[in-house]
Short mmCIF file of C-alpha atoms and ligand atoms in Angstrom, two decimals:
data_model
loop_
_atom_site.label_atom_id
_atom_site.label_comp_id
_atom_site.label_asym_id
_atom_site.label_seq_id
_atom_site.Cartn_x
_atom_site.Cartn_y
_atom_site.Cartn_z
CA UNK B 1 -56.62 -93.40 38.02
CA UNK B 2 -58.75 -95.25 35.22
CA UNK B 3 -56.24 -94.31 32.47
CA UNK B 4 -57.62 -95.79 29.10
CA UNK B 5 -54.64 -95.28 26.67
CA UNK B 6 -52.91 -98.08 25.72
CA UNK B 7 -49.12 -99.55 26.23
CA UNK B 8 -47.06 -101.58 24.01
CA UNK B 9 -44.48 -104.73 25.28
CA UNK B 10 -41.61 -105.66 23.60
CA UNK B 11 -40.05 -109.24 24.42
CA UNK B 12 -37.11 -111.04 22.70
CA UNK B 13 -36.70 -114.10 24.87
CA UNK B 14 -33.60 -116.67 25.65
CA UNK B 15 -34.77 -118.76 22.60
CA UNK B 16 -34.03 -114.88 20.22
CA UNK B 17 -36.12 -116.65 17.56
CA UNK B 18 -37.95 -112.95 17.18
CA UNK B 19 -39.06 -109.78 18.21
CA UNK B 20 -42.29 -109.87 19.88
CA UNK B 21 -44.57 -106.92 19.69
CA UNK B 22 -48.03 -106.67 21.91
CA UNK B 23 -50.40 -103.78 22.17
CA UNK B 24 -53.06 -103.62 25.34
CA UNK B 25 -55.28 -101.85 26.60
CA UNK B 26 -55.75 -102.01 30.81
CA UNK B 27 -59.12 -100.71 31.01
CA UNK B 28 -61.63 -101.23 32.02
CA UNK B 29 -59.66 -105.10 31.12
CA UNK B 30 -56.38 -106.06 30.28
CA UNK B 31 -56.54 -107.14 26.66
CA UNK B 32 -54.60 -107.76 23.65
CA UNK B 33 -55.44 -104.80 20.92
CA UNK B 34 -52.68 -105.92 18.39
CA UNK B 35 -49.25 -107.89 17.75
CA UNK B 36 -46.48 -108.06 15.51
CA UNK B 37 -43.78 -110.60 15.26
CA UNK B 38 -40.47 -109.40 13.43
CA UNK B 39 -38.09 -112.91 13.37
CA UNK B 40 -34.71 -112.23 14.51
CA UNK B 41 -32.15 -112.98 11.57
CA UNK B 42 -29.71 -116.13 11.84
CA UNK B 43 -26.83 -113.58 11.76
CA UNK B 44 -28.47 -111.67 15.10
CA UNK B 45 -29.13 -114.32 16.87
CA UNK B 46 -25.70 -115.96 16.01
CA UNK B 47 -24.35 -112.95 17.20
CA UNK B 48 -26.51 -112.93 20.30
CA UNK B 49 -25.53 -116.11 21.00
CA UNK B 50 -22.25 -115.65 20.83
CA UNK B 51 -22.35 -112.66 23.31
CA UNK B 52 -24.37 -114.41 25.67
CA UNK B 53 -21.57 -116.92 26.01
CA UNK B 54 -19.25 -116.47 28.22
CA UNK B 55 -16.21 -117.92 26.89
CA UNK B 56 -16.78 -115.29 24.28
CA UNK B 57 -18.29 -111.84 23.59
CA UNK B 58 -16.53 -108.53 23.93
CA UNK B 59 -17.11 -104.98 25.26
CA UNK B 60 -17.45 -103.62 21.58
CA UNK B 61 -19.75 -106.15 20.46
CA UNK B 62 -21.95 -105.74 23.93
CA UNK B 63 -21.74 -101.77 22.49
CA UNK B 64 -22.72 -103.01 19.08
CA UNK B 65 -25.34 -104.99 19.74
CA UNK B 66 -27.10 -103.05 22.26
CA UNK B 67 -27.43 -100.04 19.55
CA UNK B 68 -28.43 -102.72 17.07
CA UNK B 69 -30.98 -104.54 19.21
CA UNK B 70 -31.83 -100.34 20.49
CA UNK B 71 -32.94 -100.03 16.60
CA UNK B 72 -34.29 -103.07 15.93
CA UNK B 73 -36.64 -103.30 18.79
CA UNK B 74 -38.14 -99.86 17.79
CA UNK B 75 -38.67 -100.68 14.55
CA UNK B 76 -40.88 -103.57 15.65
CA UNK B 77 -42.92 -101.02 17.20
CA UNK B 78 -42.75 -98.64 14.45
CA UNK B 79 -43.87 -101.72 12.18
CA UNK B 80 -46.92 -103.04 14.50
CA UNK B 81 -48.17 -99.38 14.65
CA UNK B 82 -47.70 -98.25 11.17
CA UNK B 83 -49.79 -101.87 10.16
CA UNK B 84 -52.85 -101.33 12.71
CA UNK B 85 -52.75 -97.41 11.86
CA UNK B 86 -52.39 -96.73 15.61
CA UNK B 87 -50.98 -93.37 16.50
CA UNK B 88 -48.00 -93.44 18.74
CA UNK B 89 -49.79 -90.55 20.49
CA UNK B 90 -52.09 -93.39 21.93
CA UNK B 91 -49.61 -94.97 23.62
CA UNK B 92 -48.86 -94.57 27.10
CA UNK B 93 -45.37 -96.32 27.56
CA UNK B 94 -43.35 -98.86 26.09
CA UNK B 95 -42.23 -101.95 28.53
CA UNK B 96 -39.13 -103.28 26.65
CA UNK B 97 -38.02 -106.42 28.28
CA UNK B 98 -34.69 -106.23 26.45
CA UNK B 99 -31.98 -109.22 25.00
CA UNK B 100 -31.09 -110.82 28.09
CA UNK B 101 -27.36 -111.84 27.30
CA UNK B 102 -26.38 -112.62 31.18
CA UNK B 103 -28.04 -113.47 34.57
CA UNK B 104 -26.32 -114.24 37.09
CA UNK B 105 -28.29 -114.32 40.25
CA UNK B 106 -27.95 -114.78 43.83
CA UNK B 107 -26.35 -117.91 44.83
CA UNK B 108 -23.78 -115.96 42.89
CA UNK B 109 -21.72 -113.56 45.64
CA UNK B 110 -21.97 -110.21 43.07
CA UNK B 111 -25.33 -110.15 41.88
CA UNK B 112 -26.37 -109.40 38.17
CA UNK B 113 -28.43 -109.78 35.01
CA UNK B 114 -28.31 -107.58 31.97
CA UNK B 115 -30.48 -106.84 29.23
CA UNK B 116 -29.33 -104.86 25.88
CA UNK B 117 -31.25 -102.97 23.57
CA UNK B 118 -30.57 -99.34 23.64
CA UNK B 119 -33.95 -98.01 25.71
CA UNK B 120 -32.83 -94.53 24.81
CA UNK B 121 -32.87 -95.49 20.86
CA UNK B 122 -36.57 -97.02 21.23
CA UNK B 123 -37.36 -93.73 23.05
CA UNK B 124 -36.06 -91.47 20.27
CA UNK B 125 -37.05 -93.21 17.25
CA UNK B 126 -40.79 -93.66 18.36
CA UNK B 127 -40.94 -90.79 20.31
CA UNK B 128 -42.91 -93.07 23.25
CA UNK B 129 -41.67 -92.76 26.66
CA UNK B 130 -40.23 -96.17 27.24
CA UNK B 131 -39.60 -98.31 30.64
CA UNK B 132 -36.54 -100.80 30.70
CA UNK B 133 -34.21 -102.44 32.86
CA UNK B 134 -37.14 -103.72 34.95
CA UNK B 135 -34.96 -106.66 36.62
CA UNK B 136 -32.13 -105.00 38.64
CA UNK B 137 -34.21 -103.18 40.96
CA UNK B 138 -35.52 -106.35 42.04
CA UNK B 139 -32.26 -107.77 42.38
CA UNK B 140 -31.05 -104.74 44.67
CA UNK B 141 -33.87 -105.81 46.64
CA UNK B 142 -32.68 -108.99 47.31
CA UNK B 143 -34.66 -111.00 44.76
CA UNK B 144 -33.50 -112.98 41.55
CA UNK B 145 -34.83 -110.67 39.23
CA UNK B 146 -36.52 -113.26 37.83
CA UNK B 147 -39.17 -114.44 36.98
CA UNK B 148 -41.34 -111.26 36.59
CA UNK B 149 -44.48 -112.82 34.31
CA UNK B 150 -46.27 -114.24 37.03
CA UNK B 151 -47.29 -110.82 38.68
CA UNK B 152 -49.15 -110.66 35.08
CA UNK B 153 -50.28 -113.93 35.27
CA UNK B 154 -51.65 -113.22 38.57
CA UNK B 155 -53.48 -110.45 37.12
CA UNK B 156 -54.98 -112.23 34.47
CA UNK B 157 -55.68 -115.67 35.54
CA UNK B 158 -56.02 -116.01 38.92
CA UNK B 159 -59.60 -117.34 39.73
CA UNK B 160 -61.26 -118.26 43.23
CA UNK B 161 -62.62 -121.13 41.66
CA UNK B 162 -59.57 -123.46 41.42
CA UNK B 163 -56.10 -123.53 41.49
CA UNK B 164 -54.16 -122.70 38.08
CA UNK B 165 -50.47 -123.69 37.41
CA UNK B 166 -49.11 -121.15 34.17
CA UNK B 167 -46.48 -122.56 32.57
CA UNK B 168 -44.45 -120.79 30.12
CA UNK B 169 -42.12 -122.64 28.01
CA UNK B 170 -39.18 -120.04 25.90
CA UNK B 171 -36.19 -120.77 26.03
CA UNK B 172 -36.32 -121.45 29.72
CA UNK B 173 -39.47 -122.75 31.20
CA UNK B 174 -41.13 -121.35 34.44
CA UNK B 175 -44.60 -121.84 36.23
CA UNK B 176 -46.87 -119.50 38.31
CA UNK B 177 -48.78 -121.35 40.85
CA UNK B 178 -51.78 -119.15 41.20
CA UNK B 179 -54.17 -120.84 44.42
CA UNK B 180 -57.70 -120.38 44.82
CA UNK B 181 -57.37 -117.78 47.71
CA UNK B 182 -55.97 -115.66 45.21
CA UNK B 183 -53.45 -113.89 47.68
CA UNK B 184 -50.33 -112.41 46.26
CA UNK B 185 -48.47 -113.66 49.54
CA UNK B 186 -48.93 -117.68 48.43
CA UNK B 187 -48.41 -116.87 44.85
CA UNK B 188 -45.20 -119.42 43.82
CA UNK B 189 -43.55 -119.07 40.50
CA UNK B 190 -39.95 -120.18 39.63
CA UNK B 191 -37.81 -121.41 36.56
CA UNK B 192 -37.91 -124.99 36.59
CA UNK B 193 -34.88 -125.48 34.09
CA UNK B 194 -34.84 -125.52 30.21
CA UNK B 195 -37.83 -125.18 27.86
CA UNK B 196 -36.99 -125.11 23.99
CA UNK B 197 -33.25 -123.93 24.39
CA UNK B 198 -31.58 -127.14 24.36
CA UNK B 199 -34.12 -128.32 21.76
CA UNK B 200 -33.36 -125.82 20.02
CA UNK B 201 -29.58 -126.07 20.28
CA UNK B 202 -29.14 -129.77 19.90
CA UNK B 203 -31.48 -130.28 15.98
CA UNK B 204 -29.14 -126.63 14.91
CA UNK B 205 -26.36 -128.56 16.03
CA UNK B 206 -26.68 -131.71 13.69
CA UNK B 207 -29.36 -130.64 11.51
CA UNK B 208 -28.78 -126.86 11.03
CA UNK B 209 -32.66 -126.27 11.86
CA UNK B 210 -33.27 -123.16 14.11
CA UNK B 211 -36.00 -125.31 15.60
CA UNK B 212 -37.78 -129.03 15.82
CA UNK B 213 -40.94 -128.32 14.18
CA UNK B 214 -44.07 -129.82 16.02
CA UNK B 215 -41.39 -132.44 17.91
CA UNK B 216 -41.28 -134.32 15.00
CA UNK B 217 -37.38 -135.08 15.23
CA UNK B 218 -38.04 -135.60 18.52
CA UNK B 219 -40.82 -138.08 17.78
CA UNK B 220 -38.68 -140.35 15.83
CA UNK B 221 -36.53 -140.86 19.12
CA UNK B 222 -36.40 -143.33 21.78
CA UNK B 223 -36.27 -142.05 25.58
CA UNK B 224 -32.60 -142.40 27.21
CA UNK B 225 -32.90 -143.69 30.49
CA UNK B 226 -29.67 -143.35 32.18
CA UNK B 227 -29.04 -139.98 30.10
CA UNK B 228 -32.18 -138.46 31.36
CA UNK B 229 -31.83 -139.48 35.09
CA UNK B 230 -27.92 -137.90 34.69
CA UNK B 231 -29.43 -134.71 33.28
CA UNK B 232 -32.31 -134.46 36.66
CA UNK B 233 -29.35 -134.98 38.91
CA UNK B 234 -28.46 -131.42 38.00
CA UNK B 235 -28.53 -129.93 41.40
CA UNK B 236 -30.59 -126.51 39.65
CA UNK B 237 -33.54 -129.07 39.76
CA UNK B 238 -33.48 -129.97 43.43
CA UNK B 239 -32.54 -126.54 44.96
CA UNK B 240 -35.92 -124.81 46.51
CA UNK B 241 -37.13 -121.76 44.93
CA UNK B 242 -36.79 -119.15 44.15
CA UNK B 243 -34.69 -119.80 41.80
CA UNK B 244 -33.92 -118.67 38.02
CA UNK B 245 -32.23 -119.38 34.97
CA UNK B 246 -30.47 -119.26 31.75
CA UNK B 247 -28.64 -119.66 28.62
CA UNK B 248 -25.34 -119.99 30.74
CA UNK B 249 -26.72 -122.66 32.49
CA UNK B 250 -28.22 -124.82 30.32
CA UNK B 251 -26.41 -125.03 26.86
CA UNK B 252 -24.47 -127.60 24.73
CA UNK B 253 -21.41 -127.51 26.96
CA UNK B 254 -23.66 -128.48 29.83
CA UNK B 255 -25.06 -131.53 27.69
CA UNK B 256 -21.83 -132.65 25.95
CA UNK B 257 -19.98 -133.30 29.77
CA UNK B 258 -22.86 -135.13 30.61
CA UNK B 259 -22.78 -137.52 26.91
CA UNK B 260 -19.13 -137.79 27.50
CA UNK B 261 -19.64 -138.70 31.33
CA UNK B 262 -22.13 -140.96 30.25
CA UNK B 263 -20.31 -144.19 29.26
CA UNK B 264 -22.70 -145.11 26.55
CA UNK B 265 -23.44 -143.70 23.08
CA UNK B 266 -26.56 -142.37 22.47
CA UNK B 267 -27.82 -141.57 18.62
CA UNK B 268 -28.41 -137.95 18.27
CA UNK B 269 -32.30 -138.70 17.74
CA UNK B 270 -32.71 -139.95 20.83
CA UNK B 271 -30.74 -137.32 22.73
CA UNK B 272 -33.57 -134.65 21.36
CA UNK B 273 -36.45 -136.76 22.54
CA UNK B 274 -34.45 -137.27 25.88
CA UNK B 275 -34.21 -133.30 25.79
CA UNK B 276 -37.79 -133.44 25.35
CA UNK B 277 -38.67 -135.57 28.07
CA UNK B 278 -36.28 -133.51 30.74
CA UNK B 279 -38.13 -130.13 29.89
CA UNK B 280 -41.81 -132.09 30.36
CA UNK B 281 -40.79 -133.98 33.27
CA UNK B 282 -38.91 -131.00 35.16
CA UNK B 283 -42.40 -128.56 34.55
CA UNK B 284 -44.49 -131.82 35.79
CA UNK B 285 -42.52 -132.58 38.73
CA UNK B 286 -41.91 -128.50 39.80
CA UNK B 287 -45.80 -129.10 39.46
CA UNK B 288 -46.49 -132.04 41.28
CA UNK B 289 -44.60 -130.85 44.58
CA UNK B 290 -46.68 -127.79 44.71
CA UNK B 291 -50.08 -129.15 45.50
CA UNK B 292 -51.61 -132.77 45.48
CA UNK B 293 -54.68 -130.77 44.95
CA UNK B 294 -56.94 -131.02 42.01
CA UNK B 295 -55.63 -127.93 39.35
CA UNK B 296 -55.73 -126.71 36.09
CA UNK B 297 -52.73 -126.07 34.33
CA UNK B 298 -52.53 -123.25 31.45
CA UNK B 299 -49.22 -123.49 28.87
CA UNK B 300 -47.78 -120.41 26.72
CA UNK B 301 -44.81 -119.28 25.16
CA UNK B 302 -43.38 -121.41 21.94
CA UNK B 303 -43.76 -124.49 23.48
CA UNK B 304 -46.96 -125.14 23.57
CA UNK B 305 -46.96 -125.49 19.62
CA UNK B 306 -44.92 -128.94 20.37
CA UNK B 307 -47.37 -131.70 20.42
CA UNK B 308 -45.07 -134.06 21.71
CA UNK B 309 -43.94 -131.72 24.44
CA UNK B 310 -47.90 -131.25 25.26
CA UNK B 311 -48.60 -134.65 24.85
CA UNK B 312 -46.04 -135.79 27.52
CA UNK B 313 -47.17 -133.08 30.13
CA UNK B 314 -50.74 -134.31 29.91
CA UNK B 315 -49.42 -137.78 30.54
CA UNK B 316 -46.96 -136.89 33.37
CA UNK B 317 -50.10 -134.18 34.95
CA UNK B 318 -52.71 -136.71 34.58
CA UNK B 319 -55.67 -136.59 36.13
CA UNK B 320 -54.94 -132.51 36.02
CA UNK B 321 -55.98 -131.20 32.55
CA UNK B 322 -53.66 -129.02 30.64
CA UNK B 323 -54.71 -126.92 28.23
CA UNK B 324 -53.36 -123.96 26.06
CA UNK B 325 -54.09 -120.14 27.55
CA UNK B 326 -56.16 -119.73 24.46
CA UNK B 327 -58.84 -121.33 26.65
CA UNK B 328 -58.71 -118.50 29.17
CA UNK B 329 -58.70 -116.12 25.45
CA UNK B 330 -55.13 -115.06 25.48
CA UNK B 331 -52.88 -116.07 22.88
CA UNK B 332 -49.99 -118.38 24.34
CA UNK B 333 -47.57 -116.55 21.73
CA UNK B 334 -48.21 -113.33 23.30
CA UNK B 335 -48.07 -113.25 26.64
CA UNK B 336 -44.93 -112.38 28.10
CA UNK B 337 -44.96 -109.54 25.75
CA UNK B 338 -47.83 -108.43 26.56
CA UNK B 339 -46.66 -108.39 30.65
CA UNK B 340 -44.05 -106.40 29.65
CA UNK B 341 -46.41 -103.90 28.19
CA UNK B 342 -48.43 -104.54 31.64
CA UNK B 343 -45.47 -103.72 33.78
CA UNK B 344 -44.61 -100.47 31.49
CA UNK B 345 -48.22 -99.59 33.12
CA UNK B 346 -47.59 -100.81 36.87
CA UNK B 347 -44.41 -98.21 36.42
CA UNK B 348 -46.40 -95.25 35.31
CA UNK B 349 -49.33 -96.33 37.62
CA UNK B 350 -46.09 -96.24 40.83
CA UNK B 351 -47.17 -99.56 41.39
CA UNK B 352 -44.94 -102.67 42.13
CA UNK B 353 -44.57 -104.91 39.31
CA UNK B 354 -42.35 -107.75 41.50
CA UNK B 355 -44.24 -110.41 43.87
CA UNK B 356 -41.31 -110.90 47.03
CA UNK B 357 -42.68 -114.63 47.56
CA UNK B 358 -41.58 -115.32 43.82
CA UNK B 359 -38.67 -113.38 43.15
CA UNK B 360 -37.46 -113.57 47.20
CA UNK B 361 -37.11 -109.69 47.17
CA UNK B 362 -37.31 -108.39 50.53
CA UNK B 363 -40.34 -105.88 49.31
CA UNK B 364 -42.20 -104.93 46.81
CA UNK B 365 -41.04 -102.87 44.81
CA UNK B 366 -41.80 -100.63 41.48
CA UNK B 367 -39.57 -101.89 38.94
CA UNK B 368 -37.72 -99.88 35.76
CA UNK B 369 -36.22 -97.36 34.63
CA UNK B 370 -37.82 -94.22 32.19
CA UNK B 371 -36.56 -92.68 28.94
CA UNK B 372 -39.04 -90.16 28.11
CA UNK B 373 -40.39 -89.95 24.74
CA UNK B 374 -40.90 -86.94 22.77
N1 ADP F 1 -44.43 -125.39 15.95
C1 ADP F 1 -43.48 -125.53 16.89
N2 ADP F 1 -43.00 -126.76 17.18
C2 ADP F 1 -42.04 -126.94 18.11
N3 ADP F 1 -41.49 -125.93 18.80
C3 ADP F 1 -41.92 -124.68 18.56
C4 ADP F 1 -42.94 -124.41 17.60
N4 ADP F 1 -43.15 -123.05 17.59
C5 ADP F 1 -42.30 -122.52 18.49
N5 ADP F 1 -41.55 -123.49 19.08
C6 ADP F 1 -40.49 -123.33 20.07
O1 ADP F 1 -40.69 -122.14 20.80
C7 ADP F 1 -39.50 -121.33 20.81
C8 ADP F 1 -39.85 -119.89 20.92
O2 ADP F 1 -40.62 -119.71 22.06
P1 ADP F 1 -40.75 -118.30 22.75
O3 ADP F 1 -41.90 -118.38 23.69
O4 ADP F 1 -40.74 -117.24 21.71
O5 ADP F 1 -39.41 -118.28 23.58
P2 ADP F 1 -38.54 -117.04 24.07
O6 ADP F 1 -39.42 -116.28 25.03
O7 ADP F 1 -37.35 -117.66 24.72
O8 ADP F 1 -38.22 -116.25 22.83
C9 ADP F 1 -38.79 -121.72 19.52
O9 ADP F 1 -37.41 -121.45 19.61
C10 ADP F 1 -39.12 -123.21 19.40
O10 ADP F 1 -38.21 -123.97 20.15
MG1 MG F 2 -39.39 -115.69 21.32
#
């Protein structure tokens, strides 16, 4: 059916810098219509953070936060349509991705990830039916859950002309490998470890900065050596896909046991440009391996504002170019969001928004869950 109303994603990633907001339309192309960006407060995300740790976090603030997140993700969309005078009657569906605040996939023996922000709240206040939980069902099938972007990517950049790596770099990083005989079956994506969220963790740490602007603490580092090559013998970054990640992965506790099993110091400066290097070098490896053929390779998500963090993949990817997505005319910023608002439409479509060969579900399968609107 050639439906030309328009759906709305709604993506708050590991990194919970913000809210992200993107409106597309799917015909007769998928494009970008309109965005909003509502930055998550320092208190939120502290308390985000804490919840997502699990040393901490209780039942009541999981309840809390989920109503919380529930309001504040619907006012995003209340915001972005009130600014581009869009009425919600337009809208199809909502995709909201949801605060991921655990995954635990398989290796592990019971299963799970969960995402918070009450879908039933987003549902009410904005009276558009909205699609959430869109991970589980992909986990009952077997799969990770994880990562779901490159079925978007897929749609959107896959090209008989050449082979494309997308790389998205949050707060985890993962690629879609996207070859030239554009068939879903050798489609490859996977996380390949941490993007920004140990960046990001390490300058808040000792210079209460939520991020490292451009690299530039970074840049004033030297490379660690033996602290790097400690970090890569993380066995995450040897296993075979698929494979996913997250925050209770890769966070400070994982870096302070390796500095204290380290027996060196290491100034703090140089850890961050060493935290630099291991998010370049684990993308340009995951790369690498793929195909010694001649690619292209396309970066989004926050990332790709770091120049030193571009600068080094372009080194370690060499001859390959790298470039931004805004080459290919979508804005790096907005792209997951936006595939969430494309699999809101693969749902109402009863289409399958998971590809088995990335996720290792044992089928394809349509993915969320609906809270009709009013
Ligand atoms: N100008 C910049 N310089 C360096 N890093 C940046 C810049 N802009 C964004 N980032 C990084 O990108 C992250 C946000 O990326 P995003 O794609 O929104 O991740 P997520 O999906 O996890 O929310 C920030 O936390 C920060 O680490
Ligand atoms: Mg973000």
């Amino acid at each position: 059916m050639n439906d030309p109303g328009f759906y709305i994603g709604i993506m708050s990633g590991t990194s919970s810098d913000a809210i992200d907001v993107a409106l597309i339309s799917t015909h007769p192309k998928i494009e970008l219509i309109a965005s909003h960006s509502t930055p998550i407060s320092t208190e939120l995300r502290q308390q985000i953070h804490q919840l997502a740790d699990p040393q901490k976090g209780s039942i009541d603030q999981l309840g809390h936060l989920d109503h919380q997140l529930g309001n504040a993700f619907a006012n995003a969309v209340l915001e972005l349509l009130s600014i581009t005078h869009i009425s919600p009657k337009l809208i199809i569906a909502i995709g909201s991705h949801g605060q991921t605040i655990r995954h635990r996939p398989s290796p592990s023996p019971h299963p799970f990830t969960i995402q918070i922000g009450d879908p039933n709240i987003i549902a009410e206040k904005t009276g558009i039916t909205t699609v959430a939980d869109f991970r589980r069902r992909d986990i009952a099938a077997g799969g990770q859950g994880a990562p779901l972007v490159p079925a978007f990517h897929r749609a959107v950049f896959s090209t008989e002309k050449i082979d494309r790596a997308i790389v998205n770099i949050g707060g985890m990083a993962n690629i879609t490998w996207l070859p030239q005989s554009e068939l879903e079956s050798e489609v490859i994506g996977f996380d390949t470890g941490p993007g920004n969220v140990l960046l990001d963790a390490w300058i808040y740490q000792h210079l209460q900065q939520g991020f490292d602007r451009n690299g530039a603490w970074a840049t004033e580092g030297k490379l660690n050596k033996p602290l790097l090559d400690l970090l890569l013998s993380d066995d995450f970054f040897h296993r075979p896909p698929p494979k996913s990640t997250g925050r209770e992965m890769f966070n400070l506790s994982w870096l302070q046991h390796r500095l204290e099993s380290l027996n060196q110091m290491v100034a703090v400066v140089d850890v961050q440009r060493t935290l630099l290097e291991l998010t370049a070098i684990t993308i340009a490896n995951s790369i690498n391996q793929l195909s010694p053929t001649h690619k292209e390779i396309f970066v989004c998500g926050g990332g790709v504002f770091n120049p030193l963090l571009m600068g080094r993949l372009e080194y370690l990817l060499a001859p390959n170019p790298v470039f931004s997505t805004a080459k290919l005319g979508i804005d790096p910023q907005w792209i997951e969001a936006m595939a969430f608002a494309w699999l809101a439409y693969r749902r109402m479509e009863n289409k399958p928004g998971n590809i088995c060969n990335v996720t290792g579900a044992k089928h394809p399968q349509i993915l969320g869950a609906l809270y009709f609107g009013s």
